[in-house]
């Protein structure tokens, strides 16, 4: 069974940094786009950053210049480096990927999320 597991969330002061990781596991044949999404209390889930298998990236305007998404294809892992964090970045952060295993093509897989809290 293919799954995504996030790590790296926690409590950080405004202006601080965190690095999130998300590792895919299972009988993986290939991974297409990977991305990070977030959902703050009382708000809809929103895209934070995405990265294609070739390394092309896309960012929400609210995080451009502060967050960097990257991936290690050999490790089936995607990262989100978050710098200059603000209280409004507080949310549950979810990893997403398009994954094909040896029986199913292009599955839309989500992790369970990791909480990031930005507070003095």
CSV table of N, CA, C and O in Angstrom, one decimal:
chain,number,residue,atom,x,y,z
A,1,UNK,N,0.8,-1.2,0.0
A,1,UNK,CA,0.0,0.0,0.0
A,1,UNK,C,0.9,1.2,0.0
A,1,UNK,O,1.8,1.4,0.8
A,2,UNK,N,0.6,2.1,-0.9
A,2,UNK,CA,1.4,3.4,-1.0
A,2,UNK,C,0.9,4.4,0.0
A,2,UNK,O,-0.3,4.5,0.2
A,3,UNK,N,1.9,5.0,0.7
A,3,UNK,CA,1.5,6.0,1.6
A,3,UNK,C,2.6,7.1,1.7
A,3,UNK,O,3.7,6.9,1.3
A,4,UNK,N,2.1,8.3,2.2
A,4,UNK,CA,3.0,9.4,2.4
A,4,UNK,C,3.0,9.8,3.9
A,4,UNK,O,2.0,9.8,4.5
A,5,UNK,N,4.2,10.0,4.4
A,5,UNK,CA,4.4,10.3,5.8
A,5,UNK,C,5.1,11.6,6.0
A,5,UNK,O,6.3,11.7,5.5
A,6,UNK,N,4.5,12.6,6.6
A,6,UNK,CA,5.1,13.9,6.8
A,6,UNK,C,5.9,13.9,8.2
A,6,UNK,O,5.5,13.2,9.1
A,7,UNK,N,6.9,14.8,8.3
A,7,UNK,CA,7.6,15.0,9.5
A,7,UNK,C,8.1,16.4,9.5
A,7,UNK,O,8.3,17.0,8.4
A,8,UNK,N,8.5,16.9,10.7
A,8,UNK,CA,9.2,18.2,10.7
A,8,UNK,C,8.4,19.3,11.3
A,8,UNK,O,8.9,20.4,11.4
A,9,UNK,N,7.1,19.1,11.5
A,9,UNK,CA,6.3,20.2,12.0
A,9,UNK,C,6.7,20.5,13.5
A,9,UNK,O,7.4,19.8,14.1
A,10,UNK,N,6.1,21.6,14.0
A,10,UNK,CA,6.4,22.0,15.4
A,10,UNK,C,6.0,23.4,15.7
A,10,UNK,O,5.4,24.1,14.8
A,11,UNK,N,6.5,23.9,16.8
A,11,UNK,CA,6.3,25.2,17.2
A,11,UNK,C,7.5,26.1,17.0
A,11,UNK,O,8.7,25.6,17.3
A,12,UNK,N,7.4,27.2,16.3
A,12,UNK,CA,8.5,28.1,16.0
A,12,UNK,C,8.1,29.5,16.2
A,12,UNK,O,6.9,29.9,16.0
A,13,UNK,N,9.0,30.4,16.6
A,13,UNK,CA,8.7,31.8,16.8
A,13,UNK,C,8.6,32.5,15.4
A,13,UNK,O,9.2,32.1,14.4
A,14,UNK,N,7.9,33.6,15.3
A,14,UNK,CA,7.9,34.4,14.1
A,14,UNK,C,9.3,34.8,13.7
A,14,UNK,O,10.2,35.1,14.5
A,15,UNK,N,9.5,34.6,12.4
A,15,UNK,CA,10.9,34.9,11.8
A,15,UNK,C,11.8,33.7,11.8
A,15,UNK,O,12.8,33.7,11.2
A,16,UNK,N,11.3,32.6,12.4
A,16,UNK,CA,12.1,31.4,12.4
A,16,UNK,C,11.9,30.5,11.2
A,16,UNK,O,11.3,30.9,10.2
A,17,UNK,N,12.5,29.3,11.2
A,17,UNK,CA,12.5,28.4,10.1
A,17,UNK,C,12.2,27.0,10.5
A,17,UNK,O,12.4,26.6,11.7
A,18,UNK,N,11.6,26.3,9.6
A,18,UNK,CA,11.3,24.8,9.8
A,18,UNK,C,11.5,24.2,8.4
A,18,UNK,O,11.3,24.8,7.4
A,19,UNK,N,11.8,22.9,8.5
A,19,UNK,CA,11.9,22.1,7.3
A,19,UNK,C,11.0,20.9,7.4
A,19,UNK,O,11.2,20.1,8.3
A,20,UNK,N,10.1,20.8,6.5
A,20,UNK,CA,9.2,19.7,6.5
A,20,UNK,C,9.7,18.6,5.5
A,20,UNK,O,10.3,19.0,4.4
A,21,UNK,N,9.5,17.4,5.8
A,21,UNK,CA,9.8,16.3,4.9
A,21,UNK,C,8.6,15.4,4.7
A,21,UNK,O,7.7,15.3,5.6
A,22,UNK,N,8.5,14.8,3.5
A,22,UNK,CA,7.4,13.8,3.2
A,22,UNK,C,8.0,12.7,2.4
A,22,UNK,O,8.5,12.9,1.3
A,23,UNK,N,7.9,11.5,3.0
A,23,UNK,CA,8.5,10.3,2.3
A,23,UNK,C,7.4,9.4,1.8
A,23,UNK,O,6.5,9.1,2.6
A,24,UNK,N,7.5,9.0,0.6
A,24,UNK,CA,6.6,8.0,0.0
A,24,UNK,C,7.1,6.6,0.2
A,24,UNK,O,8.3,6.4,0.0
A,25,UNK,N,6.2,5.7,0.5
A,25,UNK,CA,6.7,4.3,0.7
A,25,UNK,C,5.6,3.4,0.1
A,25,UNK,O,4.5,3.7,-0.2
A,26,UNK,N,6.1,2.1,-0.1
A,26,UNK,CA,5.2,1.1,-0.7
A,26,UNK,C,5.8,0.6,-2.0
A,26,UNK,O,7.0,0.9,-2.4
A,27,UNK,N,5.0,-0.1,-2.8
A,27,UNK,CA,5.5,-0.6,-4.1
A,27,UNK,C,5.3,0.4,-5.2
A,27,UNK,O,4.4,0.3,-6.0
A,28,UNK,N,6.2,1.4,-5.1
A,28,UNK,CA,6.1,2.6,-6.0
A,28,UNK,C,6.8,2.3,-7.4
A,28,UNK,O,7.9,1.9,-7.4
A,29,UNK,N,6.0,2.6,-8.4
A,29,UNK,CA,6.6,2.5,-9.8
A,29,UNK,C,7.1,3.9,-10.2
A,29,UNK,O,8.2,4.0,-10.7
A,30,UNK,N,6.3,4.9,-10.0
A,30,UNK,CA,6.7,6.3,-10.4
A,30,UNK,C,5.9,7.3,-9.6
A,30,UNK,O,4.8,7.0,-9.1
A,31,UNK,N,6.5,8.5,-9.4
A,31,UNK,CA,5.9,9.6,-8.8
A,31,UNK,C,5.9,10.8,-9.7
A,31,UNK,O,7.0,11.2,-10.2
A,32,UNK,N,4.8,11.4,-10.0
A,32,UNK,CA,4.7,12.6,-10.8
A,32,UNK,C,4.8,13.8,-9.9
A,32,UNK,O,5.8,13.9,-9.2
A,33,UNK,N,3.9,14.7,-10.0
A,33,UNK,CA,3.9,15.9,-9.2
A,33,UNK,C,3.8,15.6,-7.7
A,33,UNK,O,3.1,14.7,-7.3
A,34,UNK,N,4.6,16.4,-6.9
A,34,UNK,CA,4.5,16.3,-5.5
A,34,UNK,C,4.2,17.8,-5.0
A,34,UNK,O,4.6,18.7,-5.7
A,35,UNK,N,3.6,17.9,-3.8
A,35,UNK,CA,3.3,19.2,-3.4
A,35,UNK,C,2.9,19.3,-1.9
A,35,UNK,O,2.8,18.2,-1.2
A,36,UNK,N,2.9,20.5,-1.4
A,36,UNK,CA,2.5,20.8,0.0
A,36,UNK,C,1.3,21.6,-0.1
A,36,UNK,O,1.2,22.6,-0.8
A,37,UNK,N,0.4,21.3,0.8
A,37,UNK,CA,-0.9,22.1,1.0
A,37,UNK,C,-1.0,22.4,2.5
A,37,UNK,O,-0.4,21.7,3.3
A,38,UNK,N,-1.8,23.4,2.8
A,38,UNK,CA,-2.0,23.6,4.2
A,38,UNK,C,-3.5,24.0,4.5
A,38,UNK,O,-4.2,24.5,3.6
A,39,UNK,N,-3.9,23.8,5.7
A,39,UNK,CA,-5.3,24.1,6.1
A,39,UNK,C,-5.2,24.7,7.5
A,39,UNK,O,-4.8,24.0,8.5
A,40,UNK,N,-5.6,26.0,7.6
A,40,UNK,CA,-5.6,26.7,8.9
A,40,UNK,C,-7.0,26.5,9.5
A,40,UNK,O,-8.0,26.2,8.8
A,41,UNK,N,-7.2,26.6,10.8
A,41,UNK,CA,-8.5,26.4,11.4
A,41,UNK,C,-9.5,27.3,10.8
A,41,UNK,O,-9.3,28.5,10.6
A,42,UNK,N,-10.7,26.7,10.4
A,42,UNK,CA,-11.7,27.5,9.9
A,42,UNK,C,-11.6,27.9,8.4
A,42,UNK,O,-12.4,28.7,7.9
A,43,UNK,N,-10.5,27.5,7.8
A,43,UNK,CA,-10.2,27.9,6.4
A,43,UNK,C,-10.2,26.6,5.5
A,43,UNK,O,-10.0,25.5,6.0
A,44,UNK,N,-10.3,26.9,4.2
A,44,UNK,CA,-10.1,25.8,3.2
A,44,UNK,C,-8.7,25.4,3.0
A,44,UNK,O,-7.8,26.2,3.2
A,45,UNK,N,-8.5,24.2,2.6
A,45,UNK,CA,-7.1,23.8,2.3
A,45,UNK,C,-6.6,24.5,1.1
A,45,UNK,O,-7.4,24.7,0.1
A,46,UNK,N,-5.4,25.0,1.1
A,46,UNK,CA,-4.8,25.8,0.0
A,46,UNK,C,-3.4,25.2,-0.4
A,46,UNK,O,-2.7,24.6,0.4
A,47,UNK,N,-3.1,25.4,-1.7
A,47,UNK,CA,-1.8,25.0,-2.2
A,47,UNK,C,-0.7,25.9,-1.7
A,47,UNK,O,-0.9,27.1,-1.7
A,48,UNK,N,0.3,25.3,-1.2
A,48,UNK,CA,1.5,26.1,-0.8
A,48,UNK,C,2.6,26.1,-1.9
A,48,UNK,O,3.1,27.1,-2.3
A,49,UNK,N,3.0,24.9,-2.3
A,49,UNK,CA,4.0,24.7,-3.3
A,49,UNK,C,3.9,23.4,-4.0
A,49,UNK,O,3.5,22.4,-3.3
A,50,UNK,N,4.2,23.3,-5.3
A,50,UNK,CA,4.3,22.0,-6.0
A,50,UNK,C,5.6,21.9,-6.8
A,50,UNK,O,6.2,22.9,-7.1
A,51,UNK,N,5.9,20.7,-7.1
A,51,UNK,CA,7.1,20.4,-7.9
A,51,UNK,C,6.9,19.2,-8.8
A,51,UNK,O,6.3,18.2,-8.3
A,52,UNK,N,7.3,19.4,-10.0
A,52,UNK,CA,7.1,18.3,-11.0
A,52,UNK,C,8.2,17.3,-10.8
A,52,UNK,O,9.2,17.6,-10.2
A,53,UNK,N,8.1,16.2,-11.5
A,53,UNK,CA,9.2,15.2,-11.5
A,53,UNK,C,10.4,15.7,-12.1
A,53,UNK,O,11.5,15.3,-11.7
A,54,UNK,N,10.3,16.7,-13.0
A,54,UNK,CA,11.5,17.3,-13.6
A,54,UNK,C,12.1,18.5,-12.8
A,54,UNK,O,13.1,19.0,-13.2
A,55,UNK,N,11.4,18.9,-11.7
A,55,UNK,CA,11.9,19.9,-10.8
A,55,UNK,C,11.3,21.3,-11.0
A,55,UNK,O,11.8,22.2,-10.4
A,56,UNK,N,10.3,21.4,-11.9
A,56,UNK,CA,9.7,22.7,-12.0
A,56,UNK,C,8.8,23.0,-10.8
A,56,UNK,O,8.1,22.1,-10.4
A,57,UNK,N,8.8,24.2,-10.3
A,57,UNK,CA,8.2,24.6,-9.1
A,57,UNK,C,7.1,25.6,-9.3
A,57,UNK,O,7.1,26.4,-10.2
A,58,UNK,N,6.1,25.6,-8.3
A,58,UNK,CA,5.1,26.6,-8.3
A,58,UNK,C,4.8,27.0,-6.9
A,58,UNK,O,4.7,26.0,-6.0
A,59,UNK,N,4.6,28.2,-6.6
A,59,UNK,CA,4.4,28.7,-5.2
A,59,UNK,C,3.1,29.5,-5.1
A,59,UNK,O,2.8,30.3,-6.0
A,60,UNK,N,2.5,29.5,-3.9
A,60,UNK,CA,1.4,30.4,-3.6
A,60,UNK,C,2.1,31.8,-3.4
A,60,UNK,O,3.2,31.9,-2.9
A,61,UNK,N,1.4,32.8,-3.8
A,61,UNK,CA,2.0,34.2,-3.7
A,61,UNK,C,2.4,34.5,-2.2
A,61,UNK,O,3.4,35.2,-2.0
A,62,UNK,N,1.6,34.0,-1.3
A,62,UNK,CA,1.9,34.3,0.1
A,62,UNK,C,3.2,33.7,0.7
A,62,UNK,O,3.6,34.1,1.7
A,63,UNK,N,3.8,32.8,0.0
A,63,UNK,CA,5.0,32.1,0.5
A,63,UNK,C,6.2,32.3,-0.5
A,63,UNK,O,7.3,31.9,-0.1
A,64,UNK,N,6.0,33.0,-1.6
A,64,UNK,CA,7.1,33.2,-2.5
A,64,UNK,C,8.2,34.0,-1.9
A,64,UNK,O,7.9,35.0,-1.2
A,65,UNK,N,9.4,33.5,-2.1
A,65,UNK,CA,10.6,34.2,-1.5
A,65,UNK,C,10.9,33.8,-0.1
A,65,UNK,O,11.9,34.1,0.5
A,66,UNK,N,10.0,33.0,0.6
A,66,UNK,CA,10.2,32.5,1.9
A,66,UNK,C,10.3,31.0,2.0
A,66,UNK,O,11.1,30.5,2.8
A,67,UNK,N,9.5,30.3,1.2
A,67,UNK,CA,9.5,28.9,1.2
A,67,UNK,C,10.2,28.3,-0.1
A,67,UNK,O,10.1,28.9,-1.1
A,68,UNK,N,10.8,27.2,0.1
A,68,UNK,CA,11.4,26.5,-1.0
A,68,UNK,C,11.0,25.0,-1.0
A,68,UNK,O,11.3,24.3,0.0
A,69,UNK,N,10.5,24.5,-2.1
A,69,UNK,CA,10.2,23.1,-2.2
A,69,UNK,C,11.2,22.4,-3.0
A,69,UNK,O,11.8,23.0,-4.0
A,70,UNK,N,11.6,21.2,-2.7
A,70,UNK,CA,12.6,20.4,-3.4
A,70,UNK,C,12.2,18.9,-3.2
A,70,UNK,O,11.4,18.6,-2.4
A,71,UNK,N,12.8,18.1,-4.0
A,71,UNK,CA,12.6,16.7,-3.9
A,71,UNK,C,13.8,15.9,-4.2
A,71,UNK,O,14.7,16.3,-5.0
A,72,UNK,N,13.9,14.7,-3.6
A,72,UNK,CA,14.9,13.7,-3.9
A,72,UNK,C,14.3,12.5,-4.5
A,72,UNK,O,13.6,11.7,-3.8
A,73,UNK,N,14.3,12.4,-5.8
A,73,UNK,CA,13.6,11.3,-6.5
A,73,UNK,C,14.2,9.9,-6.0
A,73,UNK,O,13.4,8.9,-6.0
A,74,UNK,N,15.4,9.9,-5.7
A,74,UNK,CA,16.0,8.6,-5.3
A,74,UNK,C,15.4,8.1,-4.0
A,74,UNK,O,15.4,6.9,-3.7
A,75,UNK,N,15.0,9.1,-3.2
A,75,UNK,CA,14.5,8.7,-1.8
A,75,UNK,C,13.0,8.9,-1.8
A,75,UNK,O,12.4,8.7,-0.7
A,76,UNK,N,12.3,9.2,-2.9
A,76,UNK,CA,10.9,9.4,-3.0
A,76,UNK,C,10.4,10.3,-1.9
A,76,UNK,O,9.4,10.1,-1.3
A,77,UNK,N,11.1,11.4,-1.8
A,77,UNK,CA,10.9,12.4,-0.7
A,77,UNK,C,10.8,13.8,-1.2
A,77,UNK,O,11.6,14.2,-2.1
A,78,UNK,N,9.9,14.6,-0.7
A,78,UNK,CA,9.7,16.0,-1.0
A,78,UNK,C,9.9,16.8,0.3
A,78,UNK,O,9.6,16.3,1.4
A,79,UNK,N,10.5,17.9,0.1
A,79,UNK,CA,10.8,18.8,1.3
A,79,UNK,C,10.2,20.2,1.1
A,79,UNK,O,9.9,20.6,0.0
A,80,UNK,N,10.0,20.8,2.2
A,80,UNK,CA,9.5,22.2,2.2
A,80,UNK,C,10.4,23.0,3.2
A,80,UNK,O,10.2,22.8,4.5
A,81,UNK,N,11.3,23.8,2.8
A,81,UNK,CA,12.1,24.7,3.6
A,81,UNK,C,11.3,26.0,3.8
A,81,UNK,O,11.0,26.7,2.9
A,82,UNK,N,10.9,26.3,5.1
A,82,UNK,CA,10.1,27.4,5.4
A,82,UNK,C,11.0,28.4,6.2
A,82,UNK,O,11.4,28.1,7.3
A,83,UNK,N,11.2,29.6,5.7
A,83,UNK,CA,12.0,30.6,6.3
A,83,UNK,C,11.1,31.8,6.6
A,83,UNK,O,10.0,32.0,6.0
A,84,UNK,N,11.6,32.7,7.5
A,84,UNK,CA,10.8,33.9,7.8
A,84,UNK,C,9.4,33.6,8.1
A,84,UNK,O,8.5,34.3,7.5
A,85,UNK,N,9.1,32.7,8.9
A,85,UNK,CA,7.7,32.2,9.2
A,85,UNK,C,7.0,33.3,9.9
A,85,UNK,O,7.5,34.1,10.7
A,86,UNK,N,5.7,33.4,9.6
A,86,UNK,CA,4.7,34.3,10.1
A,86,UNK,C,3.6,33.6,10.9
A,86,UNK,O,3.3,32.5,10.6
A,87,UNK,N,3.0,34.3,11.8
A,87,UNK,CA,1.8,33.6,12.5
A,87,UNK,C,0.8,33.1,11.5
A,87,UNK,O,0.2,32.1,11.8
A,88,UNK,N,0.6,33.8,10.4
A,88,UNK,CA,-0.4,33.4,9.5
A,88,UNK,C,0.0,32.1,8.7
A,88,UNK,O,-0.8,31.6,7.9
A,89,UNK,N,1.2,31.6,8.9
A,89,UNK,CA,1.6,30.4,8.3
A,89,UNK,C,1.2,29.2,9.2
A,89,UNK,O,1.3,28.0,8.8
A,90,UNK,N,0.6,29.5,10.4
A,90,UNK,CA,0.1,28.4,11.2
A,90,UNK,C,-1.0,27.6,10.6
A,90,UNK,O,-2.0,28.2,10.1
A,91,UNK,N,-0.8,26.3,10.5
A,91,UNK,CA,-1.7,25.4,9.8
A,91,UNK,C,-1.3,24.0,9.9
A,91,UNK,O,-0.1,23.7,10.3
A,92,UNK,N,-2.2,23.1,9.5
A,92,UNK,CA,-1.8,21.7,9.3
A,92,UNK,C,-1.2,21.6,7.8
A,92,UNK,O,-1.9,22.1,6.9
A,93,UNK,N,-0.1,21.1,7.7
A,93,UNK,CA,0.6,21.0,6.4
A,93,UNK,C,0.5,19.5,5.9
A,93,UNK,O,0.9,18.6,6.6
A,94,UNK,N,0.0,19.4,4.6
A,94,UNK,CA,-0.3,18.1,4.0
A,94,UNK,C,0.6,17.9,2.8
A,94,UNK,O,0.7,18.8,2.0
A,95,UNK,N,1.1,16.7,2.7
A,95,UNK,CA,1.9,16.3,1.5
A,95,UNK,C,0.9,15.6,0.5
A,95,UNK,O,0.0,14.9,0.9
A,96,UNK,N,1.2,15.9,-0.8
A,96,UNK,CA,0.4,15.2,-1.8
A,96,UNK,C,1.2,14.8,-3.0
A,96,UNK,O,2.2,15.5,-3.3
A,97,UNK,N,0.9,13.7,-3.6
A,97,UNK,CA,1.7,13.2,-4.7
A,97,UNK,C,0.8,12.4,-5.7
A,97,UNK,O,-0.1,11.7,-5.2
A,98,UNK,N,1.2,12.4,-6.9
A,98,UNK,CA,0.6,11.5,-7.9
A,98,UNK,C,1.5,10.3,-8.1
A,98,UNK,O,2.6,10.4,-8.6
A,99,UNK,N,1.0,9.2,-7.6
A,99,UNK,CA,1.9,8.0,-7.5
A,99,UNK,C,1.2,6.8,-8.3
A,99,UNK,O,0.0,6.6,-8.2
A,100,UNK,N,2.1,6.2,-9.1
A,100,UNK,CA,1.7,4.9,-9.7
A,100,UNK,C,2.5,3.8,-9.1
A,100,UNK,O,3.7,3.8,-8.9
A,101,UNK,N,1.7,2.7,-8.7
A,101,UNK,CA,2.4,1.5,-8.3
A,101,UNK,C,2.3,0.5,-9.4
A,101,UNK,O,2.0,0.8,-10.6
A,102,UNK,N,2.4,-0.8,-9.1
A,102,UNK,CA,2.4,-1.8,-10.2
A,102,UNK,C,1.0,-2.3,-10.5
A,102,UNK,O,0.9,-3.2,-11.3
A,103,UNK,N,0.0,-1.7,-9.9
A,103,UNK,CA,-1.3,-2.1,-10.2
A,103,UNK,C,-2.2,-0.9,-10.5
A,103,UNK,O,-3.3,-1.1,-11.2
A,104,UNK,N,-1.9,0.2,-10.1
A,104,UNK,CA,-2.7,1.4,-10.3
A,104,UNK,C,-1.9,2.6,-10.8
A,104,UNK,O,-0.8,2.8,-10.3
A,105,UNK,N,-2.5,3.3,-11.7
A,105,UNK,CA,-1.8,4.5,-12.3
A,105,UNK,C,-2.3,5.8,-11.8
A,105,UNK,O,-3.5,6.0,-11.7
A,106,UNK,N,-1.4,6.7,-11.5
A,106,UNK,CA,-1.8,8.1,-11.1
A,106,UNK,C,-2.7,8.2,-10.0
A,106,UNK,O,-3.6,9.0,-10.0
A,107,UNK,N,-2.4,7.5,-8.9
A,107,UNK,CA,-3.2,7.7,-7.7
A,107,UNK,C,-2.9,9.0,-7.0
A,107,UNK,O,-1.8,9.5,-6.9
A,108,UNK,N,-4.0,9.7,-6.5
A,108,UNK,CA,-3.8,10.9,-5.8
A,108,UNK,C,-3.7,10.6,-4.3
A,108,UNK,O,-4.7,10.3,-3.6
A,109,UNK,N,-2.5,10.7,-3.8
A,109,UNK,CA,-2.2,10.2,-2.4
A,109,UNK,C,-1.9,11.4,-1.5
A,109,UNK,O,-1.2,12.4,-1.9
A,110,UNK,N,-2.5,11.4,-0.3
A,110,UNK,CA,-2.3,12.4,0.7
A,110,UNK,C,-1.7,11.9,1.9
A,110,UNK,O,-2.0,10.7,2.3
A,111,UNK,N,-0.9,12.6,2.6
A,111,UNK,CA,-0.4,12.3,3.9
A,111,UNK,C,-1.4,12.7,5.0
A,111,UNK,O,-2.4,13.3,4.6
A,112,UNK,N,-1.1,12.4,6.2
A,112,UNK,CA,-2.1,12.7,7.3
A,112,UNK,C,-1.8,14.1,7.9
A,112,UNK,O,-2.7,14.6,8.7
A,113,UNK,N,-0.8,14.7,7.5
A,113,UNK,CA,-0.5,16.1,7.9
A,113,UNK,C,0.4,16.2,9.1
A,113,UNK,O,0.6,15.3,9.9
A,114,UNK,N,1.0,17.4,9.2
A,114,UNK,CA,1.9,17.8,10.3
A,114,UNK,C,1.6,19.2,10.7
A,114,UNK,O,1.5,20.1,9.8
A,115,UNK,N,1.5,19.5,12.0
A,115,UNK,CA,1.1,20.8,12.4
A,115,UNK,C,2.3,21.7,12.5
A,115,UNK,O,3.3,21.4,13.2
A,116,UNK,N,2.1,22.9,12.0
A,116,UNK,CA,3.1,24.0,12.1
A,116,UNK,C,2.4,25.1,12.9
A,116,UNK,O,1.4,25.6,12.4
A,117,UNK,N,3.0,25.5,14.0
A,117,UNK,CA,2.5,26.6,14.8
A,117,UNK,C,3.6,27.7,14.9
A,117,UNK,O,4.7,27.4,15.3
A,118,UNK,N,3.2,28.9,14.5
A,118,UNK,CA,4.1,30.0,14.5
A,118,UNK,C,3.6,31.0,15.6
A,118,UNK,O,2.5,31.7,15.3
A,119,UNK,N,4.3,31.1,16.7
A,119,UNK,CA,3.8,31.9,17.8
A,119,UNK,C,5.0,32.4,18.7
A,119,UNK,O,5.9,31.6,18.8
A,120,UNK,N,4.8,33.6,19.2
A,120,UNK,CA,5.9,34.1,20.1
A,120,UNK,C,6.1,33.1,21.3
A,120,UNK,O,5.2,32.5,21.8
